[in-house]
Structures are given as structure tokens and as C-alpha cells.
Amino acid sequence: MHYADNVDYPRLLSRPSVYIPGLGVLFGVLVYAQAGTSSIGKVLAGLFGLADDPGFAANLLVALLITAVVALNVAMVMRLTIRQQMYVVWAELAVLVLLFFYSFDLSFEFIRRKIGFLLTQGLMTTLYVSAISIVIASILAMIGAIAKLSSNGIALGIANFYTSLFRGLPLLMQIYMIYLGLPQLGYVINAVPAGILALSLCYGAYMTEIFRAGIESIPKGQWEASRALGLKPRDTMTRIILPQAMRIIIPPTGNQFIAMLKDSSLVSVVGVWELMYLARTQGQTEFRHVEMMITASLIYWILSIVLELIQGRIERRYNKAQTR
Amino acid sequence: MIQKKLTLVETAPAAGSLPAVQIRNLSKWYGTFQALKNVDLTIARGEKLVICGPSGSGKSTLIRTINALESFQDGQIVVDGIQLTRKPEDVEAVRKRVGMVFQQFNLFPHLTVLENCTLALRLVRGVSQKEAEEKALHYLGKVRIPDQAHKYASQLSGGQQQRVAIARALSMQPDIMLFDEPTSALDPEMVKEVLDTMTQLAGEGMTMAVVTHEMGFARQVADRVVFMDRGEIVEQGVPSEFFSNPKELRARTFLSQILH
């Protein structure tokens, strides 16, 4: 916990004024949503011989059961340490999401048949499109940020127009415009380069602001010390300011990378065979859309988790460097 | 004060009878506020000048104009015979001759102590890595930080950081050193070690312009004390004269406030 106080305030969930109304609301919502008619509800009701009669009684019974389970669960989790609580709650929620997926009555045989192609073709394409785009976007962002902080009116104009345009248009629109619009100018562009170009330009515009803020966060004294020593503007920027700004720039850039990874699914509209495109098309032949959508979702999720872990490591390393 | 038998200044100041710094009729405005009003000031070669005055009097602004960290609108500044304009070559030439120490140290936190001292030598003076390190270690030794060379600024005390900042400026072998309230951000027990280093530097003939409230240092080291208020030089003189018998009311008021 950040800046935890040294006062043991009563825990929120241990106050009757919180948990009794809380459970009441949960119970009310479950009854209102006719919990007895849900798939889990039917199973539960069946245990009490009410399976064939999803009436008010079944609703009440199921809502009561679920509320009781939640209350019991909260009471047990409250006894754990904060770290254990975090992991247990995370795991419980993950199980609920997986149960939700499982409830679609999936054909695992179909998934097994298709997952190889989804990974080798779809995931690989998603990864390299995202990776190339993030590199180009970073370069664009660096140029854009330096232009925005320069005293060159032309550079300033271009940079401001660039960020305004590419932050202002929906990414989907940009992809269409580049893929369908560039050929109008006599330059035919393939789907993959078009997708990379659109992602790079759009994310470069967002990241320009991140880079600019990072550079601006370096105190004036660093510029002055560097200038007083006689360093030229370029050396001041590359040797003094940027290395320090990187520590501030990297965490939000990691965020942008995770976001881009998922926004790369938009390039499926121009027929790039990345994860989203394959997820949509592979299921079509056998009407197994849900299987492919859920598989792709899980792949995206796992990918994001991996990136979050990597980002966490990088952040810790940079923070360590600061306090060395 | 015991003078250490160390020499901080290896190069003799450039020859000639030219003053180190000549400031004539200097004026600076921030919008409509006039921060400097027709300031005339000449710093002789080898002179130790202390500039004092209440906050907002323009003393920091004045010394920061000398190496072009601040602009000015009227008047002229000549450093080592170089007229300071806004042309890159003039500013570069002046900054090569003028070292500066800041109130907040302004060490580069991402570089080690040694790298702080060698970076400008390599990039500005074109000195090789090895030679730069030798030179930097030499000056770090002079400010008594030889064994901390591979640490980062955040691992040093305030007094040590400021001494590194002095070594960093000296490594460039400037003719003139500017000190902008070098002890104001330090804990009381660290003020002395920094002032001692400055006293030692003064003893070796460095030209120094020091903005400070340390009147003990001014008494002991300064050749001349300049008192500024509201952007102008109100009074100046040798320390003994200035401290015992200030002529201007504003100087008397100021001294009575800081010398309890």
C-alpha cells in the first residue's frame, strides 16, 4: 500500500453497516436477474428438487445460496494476509471468467485442431506487426516530442498538426484511409504495411505526448548545468535529458504497447492474417465462432499478462537505478 | 583557517591586464518588471567578489547573465575580452571560460561522480576518455572526494555533492568561477566543508564571483563585497569597510537582519 497510515481503521468489509447492505444488494440483484433460470442456478436448484420449476421459489433459493457462498468466501478471505488475499481473489475471479467461457459448451476438439494455426500464423503476425509498429511509433514520438519542444515554428506546426490529426481520427478510419486511400494517389500498399503504418502513426501521435511530458519533467537545473559546462544542444538532449526522461517515459510506453497489441486486431479489417482475423474466419466453416473468439481472447490476455510482468521488471530496474 | 597545501588551479589565468568580466550598463526586464537596472561591474583577474543582498535583488540573475544562462536586453558583458552576444560561437567561448556552481548542485543523477566530471571534457574539449578520467580524478582529489568516484550523486551527502559540482566545474579548467548560493541548500553541518573548498580555491588565485549569505566567508575571502537591492548595485567596498561601516541605509538594514 502506498503511504499506508499507522492507524488500524476498521476494515470496510468487517463493518455490519457495509456488508449487510452489500449482501442485501447482491441478493436483490440476483433475485431480480432471476438467478434460478441461469445455467448455474438450474444446477443449484436441481439439488433441491426445484430444477423443473424455475419460479420465484427457485430464484429466491438460488439467490440465497449464492449470497451465502459469497458471504462465506469474504469471511474466509478476510482472515488471510493482504498478499494471499490478492492472489486468492485474483484466482477466484479468473475461475469465474473461465467458467463463463466454459458455459458456452465449447468443442475442445475443434480448438485443439485450430490452435496451432492460430498461434503460428495469427499470434506471430500480431506480435511482429505490434513490435514493428511500436518501434516506429517510438521514433515518431521522439521526433514529435522534440519538435513540439523546439523553437522552430515549422516543426511545431507539423508536430501539432500530426498529433491533432492522428489522435483525432479513429484508428479504424486511419487503417481504411491508408489501405484504400493511398492507391488513389497511385501507390498500392499491401495490407500488412498499411496496418503497420496506421498503427505507427496513430500510436506515435499518442506517444509524442508521453515523450514530451517525460522530457518536460526533467528539472531546469539539469539543462542549466549542462549548458554551463558548454555542452551543445544536441549533447544536452541525448546525454543529459533523454537518459533521465527514459525512466519516466518507459512505464506509459509499456502501457501503450499493451494497448497496441490489442488494437492491432483492427488491421484484420484489411485482411491481415493476424490473431483476430483468423479467430473470425477459422470458426466460420464449422460455425464454431465462439470457440475461436474465446481462444483468441485468452491468447490476447496471456500476452498482456506477460507484457505486464516484463513492464514491471523494467520499471523496478529503472527505479533501482534512480536510488542507487 | 588552515590553508591546505593543495593547488586547485594548475593553469595560470590568461595573460594580459584585461579584466576577467566587464559589465556595462546592464539592464534586464521580465515583462515590465526590471530585474537589473543599469548595472556596472568589473571583476579583475584573480579577484574574489562576493555579491549579497535581499532575495529578489537580482544578484543571482546578475551572475547568471555572465555565462548566458539569463538573457539581457540592454548594456554589454565582456568576458575575457569576448563580447557576449547571442551568437553560438560567442556563448560557447564564454562558457568554456566560465565554470558555475549552483544552489541545487545540479549533478547529473544518471551518471557516476566520475562521469559527471568527464562528460563535458570529452564532449566539449574533445579530451580522450583516459585523459579525462585522470583529470577528473585529480580534481576530485582536490575537493577530497577521490574514493567516491564510482558512486552516484544520490549516494552522497549534500556537502559531498556540492564539492563534486565544484570539481566538475574545475575539470573544465575555467578562468572564472561563478557560485550561485552554493551553501544555501545544505544542512548546517555541511556548509563548512564546501566553504573550505571555496576558500582553498580562492587561495590559489581563481577569479570568483560568489552570491552568498555567508558573511563570515565574505569577510575572510572576498576582495570586494557588492550589495544589491531591487536590481541595482547599491553599495560596494572592501569587506572590512562594508561590514563595519555600511553607508547606505538599505545595506545597514540588510546587514542588521542577517548578522543578528
mmCIF file of N, CA, C and O in Angstrom, chain B residues 41-101:
data_model
loop_
_atom_site.group_PDB
_atom_site.id
_atom_site.type_symbol
_atom_site.label_atom_id
_atom_site.label_comp_id
_atom_site.label_asym_id
_atom_site.label_seq_id
_atom_site.Cartn_x
_atom_site.Cartn_y
_atom_site.Cartn_z
ATOM 1 N N LEU B 41 29.743 46.680 -13.478
ATOM 2 C CA LEU B 41 30.561 45.878 -12.567
ATOM 3 C C LEU B 41 31.759 45.339 -13.336
ATOM 4 O O LEU B 41 31.612 44.803 -14.433
ATOM 5 N N THR B 42 32.926 45.519 -12.763
ATOM 6 C CA THR B 42 34.126 44.956 -13.366
ATOM 7 C C THR B 42 34.750 43.997 -12.361
ATOM 8 O O THR B 42 34.897 44.337 -11.190
ATOM 9 N N ILE B 43 35.053 42.781 -12.821
ATOM 10 C CA ILE B 43 35.727 41.815 -11.953
ATOM 11 C C ILE B 43 37.151 41.664 -12.473
ATOM 12 O O ILE B 43 37.360 41.261 -13.625
ATOM 13 N N ALA B 44 38.115 42.020 -11.627
ATOM 14 C CA ALA B 44 39.509 41.942 -12.059
ATOM 15 C C ALA B 44 39.959 40.490 -12.051
ATOM 16 O O ALA B 44 39.368 39.640 -11.391
ATOM 17 N N ARG B 45 41.011 40.209 -12.812
ATOM 18 C CA ARG B 45 41.565 38.859 -12.829
ATOM 19 C C ARG B 45 42.074 38.497 -11.436
ATOM 20 O O ARG B 45 42.772 39.276 -10.804
ATOM 21 N N GLY B 46 41.663 37.342 -10.959
ATOM 22 C CA GLY B 46 42.102 36.907 -9.637
ATOM 23 C C GLY B 46 41.286 37.480 -8.496
ATOM 24 O O GLY B 46 41.520 37.146 -7.340
ATOM 25 N N GLU B 47 40.343 38.342 -8.824
ATOM 26 C CA GLU B 47 39.551 38.959 -7.754
ATOM 27 C C GLU B 47 38.512 37.980 -7.195
ATOM 28 O O GLU B 47 37.975 37.151 -7.919
ATOM 29 N N LYS B 48 38.276 38.116 -5.879
ATOM 30 C CA LYS B 48 37.212 37.344 -5.244
ATOM 31 C C LYS B 48 36.101 38.312 -4.886
ATOM 32 O O LYS B 48 36.281 39.167 -4.021
ATOM 33 N N LEU B 49 34.980 38.141 -5.557
ATOM 34 C CA LEU B 49 33.884 39.078 -5.391
ATOM 35 C C LEU B 49 32.725 38.370 -4.702
ATOM 36 O O LEU B 49 32.337 37.275 -5.108
ATOM 37 N N VAL B 50 32.200 38.985 -3.653
ATOM 38 C CA VAL B 50 31.001 38.426 -3.034
ATOM 39 C C VAL B 50 29.842 39.375 -3.313
ATOM 40 O O VAL B 50 29.962 40.590 -3.135
ATOM 41 N N ILE B 51 28.744 38.821 -3.798
ATOM 42 C CA ILE B 51 27.551 39.614 -4.085
ATOM 43 C C ILE B 51 26.491 39.223 -3.065
ATOM 44 O O ILE B 51 26.177 38.032 -2.908
ATOM 45 N N CYS B 52 25.975 40.199 -2.344
ATOM 46 C CA CYS B 52 24.929 39.888 -1.379
ATOM 47 C C CYS B 52 23.764 40.854 -1.563
ATOM 48 O O CYS B 52 23.853 41.817 -2.329
ATOM 49 N N GLY B 53 22.704 40.588 -0.848
ATOM 50 C CA GLY B 53 21.518 41.424 -0.978
ATOM 51 C C GLY B 53 20.288 40.622 -0.646
ATOM 52 O O GLY B 53 20.347 39.386 -0.621
ATOM 53 N N PRO B 54 19.180 41.298 -0.379
ATOM 54 C CA PRO B 54 17.954 40.576 -0.035
ATOM 55 C C PRO B 54 17.464 39.737 -1.217
ATOM 56 O O PRO B 54 17.892 39.955 -2.347
ATOM 57 N N SER B 55 16.567 38.778 -0.928
ATOM 58 C CA SER B 55 16.094 37.923 -2.023
ATOM 59 C C SER B 55 15.288 38.768 -3.002
ATOM 60 O O SER B 55 14.612 39.717 -2.613
ATOM 61 N N GLY B 56 15.443 38.441 -4.280
ATOM 62 C CA GLY B 56 14.783 39.230 -5.313
ATOM 63 C C GLY B 56 15.544 40.478 -5.693
ATOM 64 O O GLY B 56 15.031 41.312 -6.439
ATOM 65 N N SER B 57 16.784 40.602 -5.206
ATOM 66 C CA SER B 57 17.530 41.824 -5.505
ATOM 67 C C SER B 57 18.229 41.757 -6.853
ATOM 68 O O SER B 57 18.767 42.747 -7.319
ATOM 69 N N GLY B 58 18.241 40.576 -7.481
ATOM 70 C CA GLY B 58 18.834 40.453 -8.806
ATOM 71 C C GLY B 58 20.255 39.919 -8.789
ATOM 72 O O GLY B 58 20.905 39.850 -9.824
ATOM 73 N N LYS B 59 20.745 39.480 -7.610
ATOM 74 C CA LYS B 59 22.146 39.049 -7.540
ATOM 75 C C LYS B 59 22.383 37.752 -8.314
ATOM 76 O O LYS B 59 23.363 37.646 -9.049
ATOM 77 N N SER B 60 21.465 36.775 -8.172
ATOM 78 C CA SER B 60 21.612 35.544 -8.959
ATOM 79 C C SER B 60 21.457 35.839 -10.440
ATOM 80 O O SER B 60 22.223 35.339 -11.267
ATOM 81 N N THR B 61 20.469 36.638 -10.766
ATOM 82 C CA THR B 61 20.238 36.994 -12.167
ATOM 83 C C THR B 61 21.502 37.606 -12.762
ATOM 84 O O THR B 61 21.901 37.276 -13.887
ATOM 85 N N LEU B 62 22.158 38.467 -11.979
ATOM 86 C CA LEU B 62 23.354 39.139 -12.481
ATOM 87 C C LEU B 62 24.446 38.135 -12.832
ATOM 88 O O LEU B 62 24.987 38.170 -13.949
ATOM 89 N N ILE B 63 24.765 37.204 -11.891
ATOM 90 C CA ILE B 63 25.874 36.312 -12.246
ATOM 91 C C ILE B 63 25.456 35.304 -13.315
ATOM 92 O O ILE B 63 26.288 34.845 -14.080
ATOM 93 N N ARG B 64 24.160 35.012 -13.395
ATOM 94 C CA ARG B 64 23.717 34.079 -14.446
ATOM 95 C C ARG B 64 23.751 34.706 -15.835
ATOM 96 O O ARG B 64 23.733 33.979 -16.831
ATOM 97 N N THR B 65 23.776 36.041 -15.915
ATOM 98 C CA THR B 65 23.919 36.659 -17.247
ATOM 99 C C THR B 65 25.350 36.490 -17.755
ATOM 100 O O THR B 65 25.576 36.502 -18.960
ATOM 101 N N ILE B 66 26.306 36.304 -16.824
ATOM 102 C CA ILE B 66 27.718 36.260 -17.233
ATOM 103 C C ILE B 66 28.000 35.049 -18.126
ATOM 104 O O ILE B 66 28.806 35.137 -19.040
ATOM 105 N N ASN B 67 27.333 33.900 -17.863
ATOM 106 C CA ASN B 67 27.540 32.766 -18.783
ATOM 107 C C ASN B 67 26.288 32.477 -19.610
ATOM 108 O O ASN B 67 26.064 31.356 -20.035
ATOM 109 N N ALA B 68 25.496 33.510 -19.804
ATOM 110 C CA ALA B 68 24.359 33.447 -20.732
ATOM 111 C C ALA B 68 23.276 32.466 -20.309
ATOM 112 O O ALA B 68 22.496 32.009 -21.140
ATOM 113 N N LEU B 69 23.197 32.131 -19.020
ATOM 114 C CA LEU B 69 22.039 31.358 -18.567
ATOM 115 C C LEU B 69 20.817 32.272 -18.472
ATOM 116 O O LEU B 69 19.687 31.813 -18.462
ATOM 117 N N GLU B 70 21.078 33.590 -18.358
ATOM 118 C CA GLU B 70 19.996 34.570 -18.435
ATOM 119 C C GLU B 70 20.311 35.523 -19.588
ATOM 120 O O GLU B 70 21.474 35.820 -19.846
ATOM 121 N N SER B 71 19.276 35.988 -20.244
ATOM 122 C CA SER B 71 19.467 36.969 -21.314
ATOM 123 C C SER B 71 19.441 38.368 -20.710
ATOM 124 O O SER B 71 19.089 38.542 -19.551
ATOM 125 N N PHE B 72 19.841 39.344 -21.492
ATOM 126 C CA PHE B 72 19.682 40.733 -21.050
ATOM 127 C C PHE B 72 19.282 41.565 -22.255
ATOM 128 O O PHE B 72 19.513 41.175 -23.401
ATOM 129 N N GLN B 73 18.640 42.698 -21.978
ATOM 130 C CA GLN B 73 18.106 43.477 -23.097
ATOM 131 C C GLN B 73 18.983 44.666 -23.450
ATOM 132 O O GLN B 73 18.981 45.136 -24.570
ATOM 133 N N ASP B 74 19.719 45.175 -22.460
ATOM 134 C CA ASP B 74 20.469 46.397 -22.715
ATOM 135 C C ASP B 74 21.817 46.321 -22.004
ATOM 136 O O ASP B 74 21.936 45.674 -20.963
ATOM 137 N N GLY B 75 22.804 47.002 -22.551
ATOM 138 C CA GLY B 75 24.121 47.015 -21.943
ATOM 139 C C GLY B 75 25.015 45.971 -22.562
ATOM 140 O O GLY B 75 24.643 45.336 -23.552
ATOM 141 N N GLN B 76 26.220 45.783 -21.993
ATOM 142 C CA GLN B 76 27.093 44.760 -22.551
ATOM 143 C C GLN B 76 27.909 44.042 -21.490
ATOM 144 O O GLN B 76 28.153 44.570 -20.400
ATOM 145 N N ILE B 77 28.291 42.822 -21.845
ATOM 146 C CA ILE B 77 29.121 41.999 -20.970
ATOM 147 C C ILE B 77 30.323 41.548 -21.785
ATOM 148 O O ILE B 77 30.158 41.065 -22.914
ATOM 149 N N VAL B 78 31.510 41.733 -21.242
ATOM 150 C CA VAL B 78 32.715 41.247 -21.899
ATOM 151 C C VAL B 78 33.416 40.302 -20.934
ATOM 152 O O VAL B 78 33.730 40.670 -19.809
ATOM 153 N N VAL B 79 33.591 39.058 -21.366
ATOM 154 C CA VAL B 79 34.243 38.047 -20.531
ATOM 155 C C VAL B 79 35.563 37.667 -21.190
ATOM 156 O O VAL B 79 35.550 37.199 -22.337
ATOM 157 N N ASP B 80 36.662 37.873 -20.491
ATOM 158 C CA ASP B 80 37.979 37.546 -21.065
ATOM 159 C C ASP B 80 38.158 38.181 -22.440
ATOM 160 O O ASP B 80 38.717 37.563 -23.346
ATOM 161 N N GLY B 81 37.647 39.370 -22.616
ATOM 162 C CA GLY B 81 37.793 40.049 -23.895
ATOM 163 C C GLY B 81 36.778 39.623 -24.942
ATOM 164 O O GLY B 81 36.776 40.145 -26.058
ATOM 165 N N ILE B 82 35.918 38.675 -24.599
ATOM 166 C CA ILE B 82 34.909 38.231 -25.566
ATOM 167 C C ILE B 82 33.591 38.944 -25.267
ATOM 168 O O ILE B 82 33.051 38.832 -24.167
ATOM 169 N N GLN B 83 33.122 39.678 -26.231
ATOM 170 C CA GLN B 83 31.841 40.344 -26.052
ATOM 171 C C GLN B 83 30.733 39.310 -26.158
ATOM 172 O O GLN B 83 30.626 38.577 -27.147
ATOM 173 N N LEU B 84 29.894 39.249 -25.113
ATOM 174 C CA LEU B 84 28.845 38.231 -25.070
ATOM 175 C C LEU B 84 27.650 38.675 -25.904
ATOM 176 O O LEU B 84 26.998 39.674 -25.592
ATOM 177 N N THR B 85 27.408 37.928 -26.991
ATOM 178 C CA THR B 85 26.203 38.178 -27.793
ATOM 179 C C THR B 85 25.349 36.916 -27.688
ATOM 180 O O THR B 85 25.592 36.082 -26.832
ATOM 181 N N ARG B 86 24.372 36.780 -28.580
ATOM 182 C CA ARG B 86 23.589 35.537 -28.597
ATOM 183 C C ARG B 86 24.118 34.571 -29.650
ATOM 184 O O ARG B 86 23.495 33.539 -29.900
ATOM 185 N N LYS B 87 25.237 34.920 -30.281
ATOM 186 C CA LYS B 87 25.801 34.022 -31.303
ATOM 187 C C LYS B 87 26.367 32.772 -30.634
ATOM 188 O O LYS B 87 27.049 32.870 -29.615
ATOM 189 N N PRO B 88 26.117 31.600 -31.228
ATOM 190 C CA PRO B 88 26.591 30.353 -30.618
ATOM 191 C C PRO B 88 28.090 30.384 -30.315
ATOM 192 O O PRO B 88 28.507 29.945 -29.242
ATOM 193 N N GLU B 89 28.899 30.899 -31.259
ATOM 194 C CA GLU B 89 30.349 30.829 -31.034
ATOM 195 C C GLU B 89 30.772 31.695 -29.848
ATOM 196 O O GLU B 89 31.654 31.323 -29.079
ATOM 197 N N ASP B 90 30.104 32.852 -29.665
ATOM 198 C CA ASP B 90 30.435 33.704 -28.523
ATOM 199 C C ASP B 90 30.048 33.030 -27.212
ATOM 200 O O ASP B 90 30.821 32.997 -26.256
ATOM 201 N N VAL B 91 28.819 32.502 -27.183
ATOM 202 C CA VAL B 91 28.341 31.870 -25.948
ATOM 203 C C VAL B 91 29.214 30.663 -25.612
ATOM 204 O O VAL B 91 29.623 30.468 -24.461
ATOM 205 N N GLU B 92 29.537 29.853 -26.648
ATOM 206 C CA GLU B 92 30.389 28.683 -26.400
ATOM 207 C C GLU B 92 31.745 29.104 -25.852
ATOM 208 O O GLU B 92 32.252 28.499 -24.896
ATOM 209 N N ALA B 93 32.321 30.152 -26.441
ATOM 210 C CA ALA B 93 33.647 30.603 -25.987
ATOM 211 C C ALA B 93 33.581 31.073 -24.540
ATOM 212 O O ALA B 93 34.463 30.770 -23.733
ATOM 213 N N VAL B 94 32.524 31.813 -24.208
ATOM 214 C CA VAL B 94 32.384 32.311 -22.829
ATOM 215 C C VAL B 94 32.184 31.154 -21.863
ATOM 216 O O VAL B 94 32.816 31.079 -20.809
ATOM 217 N N ARG B 95 31.309 30.207 -22.230
ATOM 218 C CA ARG B 95 31.012 29.107 -21.309
ATOM 219 C C ARG B 95 32.214 28.209 -21.089
ATOM 220 O O ARG B 95 32.331 27.561 -20.049
ATOM 221 N N LYS B 96 33.124 28.153 -22.088
ATOM 222 C CA LYS B 96 34.346 27.375 -21.891
ATOM 223 C C LYS B 96 35.228 28.005 -20.826
ATOM 224 O O LYS B 96 36.026 27.327 -20.196
ATOM 225 N N ARG B 97 35.104 29.325 -20.656
ATOM 226 C CA ARG B 97 35.984 30.023 -19.711
ATOM 227 C C ARG B 97 35.358 30.216 -18.341
ATOM 228 O O ARG B 97 36.028 30.646 -17.408
ATOM 229 N N VAL B 98 34.056 29.956 -18.247
ATOM 230 C CA VAL B 98 33.349 30.258 -17.007
ATOM 231 C C VAL B 98 32.774 28.962 -16.417
ATOM 232 O O VAL B 98 32.013 28.263 -17.078
ATOM 233 N N GLY B 99 33.154 28.654 -15.190
ATOM 234 C CA GLY B 99 32.577 27.500 -14.507
ATOM 235 C C GLY B 99 31.474 27.974 -13.586
ATOM 236 O O GLY B 99 31.491 29.109 -13.121
ATOM 237 N N MET B 100 30.481 27.098 -13.354
ATOM 238 C CA MET B 100 29.388 27.537 -12.489
ATOM 239 C C MET B 100 28.998 26.459 -11.487
ATOM 240 O O MET B 100 28.941 25.276 -11.815
ATOM 241 N N VAL B 101 28.716 26.904 -10.260
ATOM 242 C CA VAL B 101 28.237 26.013 -9.202
ATOM 243 C C VAL B 101 26.877 26.538 -8.756
ATOM 244 O O VAL B 101 26.718 27.729 -8.508
#
